[in-house]
Amino acid sequence: MRIALGLEYNGSHFHGWQTQKSGVRTVQLAVEQALSSVADHEVQIYAAGRTDTGVHADAQVVHFDTHACRPSHGWIMGANIKLPADVSVLWAKEVPREFHARFSARGRTYRYFILNRMSRPAILSRRVTWIHRPLDAGLMHQAGQVLRGRHDFTSYRTVHCQAKSPVRNLHSLTVSRHGDFVIMEVHADGFLHHMVRNIAGVLIAIGSGERDPDWAGEVLMHRDRRLGGMTAAADGLYFHRVDYDAQYEIPVIARDAGLLMV
């Protein structure tokens, strides 16, 4: 049978999602080891999106195949007993064989949290990106609207990105202020390597007054990463939601952005 799981994790102490030959600590390795123990056989998982070192997730979706028969709560509780404290299984359900966590996804959403105040974070250290200089969230939102739609995002991906095509359809981009926090939310059919962090880097430069609002569009049109802005830190980035066809009945966990700010 094929089982889908929902995961959340704090990526601060992981070397990204994907298992590496060097054997460093990764989310995939931790989850596969836990599930293999519960299933009593080796398990390989496939994720909706591969997050980088330091990036978090509150709604990652994975799937795996198994011949072990366990109730949903058995997968949840059994895996969570074996997992480290910074990873948790939120839900589990059997899905049709044609379901694929990555290839069945219709869209993905990331959130980027910026703590915008003079003092650095303590409680939220490594869970938000700290920018001490004042940011104009309204200007950042306005500047980001030029990125909506289907574009060649070469300027907004790392030069090491292995995606065959740089074209993505960015459905929405919002930037809003909530007290000392500036939150960017981006929804697209898919993302390139470092795409969200590079967008955040450009909008931070605009919001701080270092660049004019038109710069976001100029960077896009250059189609040259060397002419783009800085790559924003990983600390504030969260893999927030995955969209699937209703037929799969994949749970959607509503997350209030304010929960991070408490």
Short mmCIF file of C-alpha atoms in Angstrom, two decimals:
data_model
loop_
_atom_site.label_atom_id
_atom_site.label_comp_id
_atom_site.label_asym_id
_atom_site.label_seq_id
_atom_site.Cartn_x
_atom_site.Cartn_y
_atom_site.Cartn_z
CA MET A 1 0.00 0.00 0.00
CA ARG A 2 1.01 3.63 -0.40
CA ILE A 3 0.97 5.88 2.65
CA ALA A 4 1.11 9.69 2.69
CA LEU A 5 2.33 11.62 5.72
CA GLY A 6 2.26 15.26 6.79
CA LEU A 7 5.40 16.54 8.50
CA GLU A 8 6.59 19.60 10.32
CA TYR A 9 10.20 20.26 11.20
CA ASN A 10 12.60 22.88 12.47
CA GLY A 11 15.40 22.89 9.90
CA SER A 12 17.90 24.81 12.03
CA HIS A 13 20.03 21.77 12.87
CA PHE A 14 19.57 19.81 9.64
CA HIS A 15 21.71 19.88 6.51
CA GLY A 16 18.59 20.22 4.40
CA TRP A 17 15.98 17.65 3.41
CA GLN A 18 17.79 15.25 1.12
CA THR A 19 19.90 12.34 2.36
CA GLN A 20 23.57 12.85 1.51
CA LYS A 21 26.42 10.40 0.95
CA SER A 22 28.44 12.06 3.71
CA GLY A 23 25.87 10.87 6.25
CA VAL A 24 25.22 14.31 7.73
CA ARG A 25 21.99 14.95 9.60
CA THR A 26 19.10 15.43 7.17
CA VAL A 27 15.32 15.36 7.57
CA GLN A 28 14.85 12.61 4.99
CA LEU A 29 17.33 10.33 6.74
CA ALA A 30 15.70 10.87 10.15
CA VAL A 31 12.20 10.16 8.82
CA GLU A 32 13.23 7.11 6.80
CA GLN A 33 14.98 5.59 9.80
CA ALA A 34 11.92 6.13 12.00
CA LEU A 35 9.46 4.72 9.45
CA SER A 36 11.70 1.74 8.70
CA SER A 37 11.59 0.86 12.38
CA VAL A 38 7.79 1.08 12.46
CA ALA A 39 7.34 -0.87 9.20
CA ASP A 40 10.00 -3.45 10.10
CA HIS A 41 11.52 -3.07 6.63
CA GLU A 42 13.55 -0.42 4.81
CA VAL A 43 11.42 2.55 3.76
CA GLN A 44 12.20 5.17 1.12
CA ILE A 45 10.20 8.39 1.16
CA TYR A 46 9.45 10.96 -1.54
CA ALA A 47 8.72 14.58 -0.61
CA ALA A 48 6.62 17.33 -2.13
CA GLY A 49 9.61 19.67 -1.95
CA ARG A 50 13.26 19.46 -0.93
CA THR A 51 14.19 22.18 1.55
CA ASP A 52 17.71 23.56 1.98
CA THR A 53 19.90 23.69 5.06
CA GLY A 54 18.21 25.74 7.77
CA VAL A 55 14.79 25.89 6.06
CA HIS A 56 11.73 24.84 8.06
CA ALA A 57 8.41 23.21 7.13
CA ASP A 58 4.99 23.27 8.75
CA ALA A 59 3.22 21.28 6.03
CA GLN A 60 5.64 19.00 4.19
CA VAL A 61 3.96 16.03 2.45
CA VAL A 62 5.72 12.74 1.75
CA HIS A 63 4.73 9.27 0.58
CA PHE A 64 6.19 5.79 0.82
CA ASP A 65 5.26 2.22 -0.12
CA THR A 66 5.00 -0.58 2.40
CA HIS A 67 3.62 -4.09 2.88
CA ALA A 68 3.23 -3.46 6.61
CA CYS A 69 -0.33 -2.99 7.84
CA ARG A 70 -0.56 -0.26 10.46
CA PRO A 71 -3.48 2.01 11.41
CA SER A 72 -2.98 5.70 10.78
CA HIS A 73 -2.32 6.46 14.43
CA GLY A 74 0.21 3.63 14.44
CA TRP A 75 2.30 5.35 11.78
CA ILE A 76 1.97 8.69 13.55
CA MET A 77 2.73 7.58 17.08
CA GLY A 78 5.29 4.96 16.10
CA ALA A 79 7.29 7.37 13.94
CA ASN A 80 7.13 10.22 16.45
CA ILE A 81 8.54 8.01 19.20
CA LYS A 82 11.57 7.33 16.99
CA LEU A 83 11.98 10.84 15.56
CA PRO A 84 14.11 13.60 17.11
CA ALA A 85 12.32 16.47 18.83
CA ASP A 86 12.67 18.81 15.83
CA VAL A 87 10.61 16.60 13.46
CA SER A 88 7.01 15.48 13.91
CA VAL A 89 4.46 13.47 11.88
CA LEU A 90 1.16 15.36 11.85
CA TRP A 91 -1.09 12.93 9.98
CA ALA A 92 -0.99 9.69 7.98
CA LYS A 93 -3.36 8.13 5.47
CA GLU A 94 -3.47 5.50 2.77
CA VAL A 95 -3.54 6.97 -0.75
CA PRO A 96 -4.05 5.52 -4.25
CA ARG A 97 -1.00 4.04 -5.95
CA GLU A 98 -0.96 6.83 -8.54
CA PHE A 99 -0.51 9.50 -5.86
CA HIS A 100 2.99 11.01 -5.74
CA ALA A 101 3.90 13.62 -3.14
CA ARG A 102 5.95 15.59 -5.66
CA PHE A 103 4.46 14.94 -9.08
CA SER A 104 0.79 15.06 -8.00
CA ALA A 105 1.26 18.51 -6.43
CA ARG A 106 -0.59 21.34 -8.21
CA GLY A 107 1.03 24.17 -6.29
CA ARG A 108 3.22 25.02 -3.33
CA THR A 109 3.32 27.90 -0.86
CA TYR A 110 6.28 29.29 1.09
CA ARG A 111 6.26 31.87 3.85
CA TYR A 112 9.22 34.07 4.75
CA PHE A 113 9.31 35.64 8.21
CA ILE A 114 11.38 38.76 8.92
CA LEU A 115 11.81 40.19 12.40
CA ASN A 116 12.23 43.89 11.67
CA ARG A 117 13.47 45.65 14.79
CA MET A 118 16.69 47.05 16.25
CA SER A 119 17.35 44.12 18.61
CA ARG A 120 18.26 40.63 17.40
CA PRO A 121 15.93 37.72 18.26
CA ALA A 122 16.54 35.41 21.19
CA ILE A 123 13.45 33.20 21.52
CA LEU A 124 13.02 33.11 17.73
CA SER A 125 16.72 32.75 16.97
CA ARG A 126 17.21 30.77 13.72
CA ARG A 127 13.43 30.68 13.22
CA VAL A 128 13.15 34.14 11.63
CA THR A 129 15.41 36.36 9.57
CA TRP A 130 16.48 39.48 11.45
CA ILE A 131 16.70 42.80 9.58
CA HIS A 132 17.45 45.76 11.85
CA ARG A 133 17.02 48.57 9.33
CA PRO A 134 13.38 49.69 8.83
CA LEU A 135 11.46 48.00 6.00
CA ASP A 136 8.50 49.39 4.08
CA ALA A 137 6.28 46.31 3.73
CA GLY A 138 3.80 48.12 1.50
CA LEU A 139 6.55 49.06 -0.95
CA MET A 140 7.84 45.48 -0.92
CA HIS A 141 4.37 44.17 -1.71
CA GLN A 142 3.92 46.66 -4.54
CA ALA A 143 7.32 45.86 -6.06
CA GLY A 144 6.70 42.11 -5.88
CA GLN A 145 3.55 42.20 -8.02
CA VAL A 146 5.65 42.38 -11.22
CA LEU A 147 6.78 38.81 -10.49
CA ARG A 148 3.27 37.39 -10.65
CA GLY A 149 2.45 35.26 -13.67
CA ARG A 150 4.47 32.93 -15.86
CA HIS A 151 8.09 34.06 -16.24
CA ASP A 152 11.66 32.96 -16.80
CA PHE A 153 13.06 33.20 -13.25
CA THR A 154 16.72 32.66 -14.18
CA SER A 155 17.72 35.79 -12.24
CA TYR A 156 15.99 34.46 -9.14
CA ARG A 157 17.53 31.00 -8.99
CA THR A 158 20.97 29.87 -7.90
CA VAL A 159 23.53 29.24 -10.61
CA HIS A 160 23.68 25.66 -9.28
CA CYS A 161 19.95 25.03 -9.87
CA GLN A 162 19.47 21.77 -11.78
CA ALA A 163 15.89 22.37 -12.96
CA LYS A 164 15.56 21.79 -16.72
CA SER A 165 13.47 24.93 -17.19
CA PRO A 166 13.65 28.27 -15.34
CA VAL A 167 10.01 29.03 -16.18
CA ARG A 168 7.53 29.02 -13.31
CA ASN A 169 4.01 30.37 -12.81
CA LEU A 170 3.90 32.52 -9.69
CA HIS A 171 0.22 32.69 -8.70
CA SER A 172 0.46 35.20 -5.86
CA LEU A 173 2.94 37.16 -3.77
CA THR A 174 1.99 39.17 -0.71
CA VAL A 175 4.06 41.12 1.80
CA SER A 176 2.44 42.41 5.00
CA ARG A 177 3.52 43.87 8.34
CA HIS A 178 2.35 42.56 11.71
CA GLY A 179 3.97 44.65 14.43
CA ASP A 180 7.70 43.93 14.29
CA PHE A 181 7.21 41.16 11.72
CA VAL A 182 7.19 41.41 7.94
CA ILE A 183 5.77 38.30 6.26
CA MET A 184 6.12 37.38 2.60
CA GLU A 185 3.91 34.59 1.24
CA VAL A 186 4.51 33.17 -2.24
CA HIS A 187 2.32 30.65 -4.07
CA ALA A 188 3.43 29.08 -7.35
CA ASP A 189 3.14 25.92 -9.42
CA GLY A 190 6.72 25.14 -8.37
CA PHE A 191 9.93 26.78 -7.24
CA LEU A 192 13.54 26.86 -8.37
CA HIS A 193 16.55 26.42 -6.09
CA HIS A 194 16.82 29.50 -3.81
CA MET A 195 14.00 31.21 -5.75
CA VAL A 196 12.04 32.35 -2.68
CA ARG A 197 15.16 33.49 -0.80
CA ASN A 198 16.36 35.44 -3.84
CA ILE A 199 12.97 37.11 -4.21
CA ALA A 200 13.10 37.99 -0.51
CA GLY A 201 16.62 39.42 -0.96
CA VAL A 202 15.47 41.73 -3.76
CA LEU A 203 12.37 42.89 -1.88
CA ILE A 204 14.36 43.51 1.32
CA ALA A 205 16.70 45.80 -0.64
CA ILE A 206 13.68 47.65 -2.02
CA GLY A 207 11.92 47.82 1.34
CA SER A 208 15.01 49.29 3.02
CA GLY A 209 15.37 51.99 0.37
CA GLU A 210 18.60 50.62 -1.09
CA ARG A 211 16.89 50.01 -4.43
CA ASP A 212 13.99 51.50 -6.36
CA PRO A 213 10.71 49.51 -6.60
CA ASP A 214 11.28 48.93 -10.34
CA TRP A 215 14.37 46.88 -9.56
CA ALA A 216 12.38 43.65 -8.99
CA GLY A 217 11.18 43.74 -12.59
CA GLU A 218 14.58 44.76 -13.93
CA VAL A 219 16.22 41.78 -12.26
CA LEU A 220 13.58 39.49 -13.74
CA MET A 221 14.15 40.83 -17.27
CA HIS A 222 17.95 40.46 -17.07
CA ARG A 223 17.68 36.64 -16.84
CA ASP A 224 21.12 36.69 -15.26
CA ARG A 225 21.65 35.65 -11.64
CA ARG A 226 24.82 37.74 -11.44
CA LEU A 227 22.68 40.89 -11.77
CA GLY A 228 20.30 39.88 -8.99
CA GLY A 229 20.35 40.73 -5.31
CA MET A 230 21.53 38.93 -2.23
CA THR A 231 20.18 35.53 -1.24
CA ALA A 232 18.22 36.11 1.96
CA ALA A 233 19.02 33.91 4.97
CA ALA A 234 17.38 30.48 5.30
CA ASP A 235 16.27 31.10 8.89
CA GLY A 236 12.96 32.76 8.03
CA LEU A 237 11.82 30.39 5.27
CA TYR A 238 8.97 27.90 5.81
CA PHE A 239 7.52 25.32 3.41
CA HIS A 240 3.92 26.13 4.20
CA ARG A 241 1.43 24.30 1.98
CA VAL A 242 1.07 21.86 -0.91
CA ASP A 243 -1.98 21.78 -3.22
CA TYR A 244 -3.41 18.48 -4.51
CA ASP A 245 -6.55 17.45 -6.37
CA ALA A 246 -9.50 16.95 -4.02
CA GLN A 247 -9.77 13.27 -4.95
CA TYR A 248 -6.71 12.46 -2.82
CA GLU A 249 -8.24 14.03 0.31
CA ILE A 250 -4.89 15.24 1.56
CA PRO A 251 -5.38 17.05 4.90
CA VAL A 252 -4.80 20.79 4.90
CA ILE A 253 -3.61 22.10 8.25
CA ALA A 254 -4.48 25.76 8.73
CA ARG A 255 -1.55 27.66 10.22
CA ASP A 256 -2.01 31.16 11.57
CA ALA A 257 1.10 33.23 10.90
CA GLY A 258 0.62 34.77 14.33
CA LEU A 259 1.50 31.47 16.02
CA LEU A 260 5.16 32.02 15.23
CA MET A 261 5.10 35.46 16.79
CA VAL A 262 3.85 34.42 20.24
#
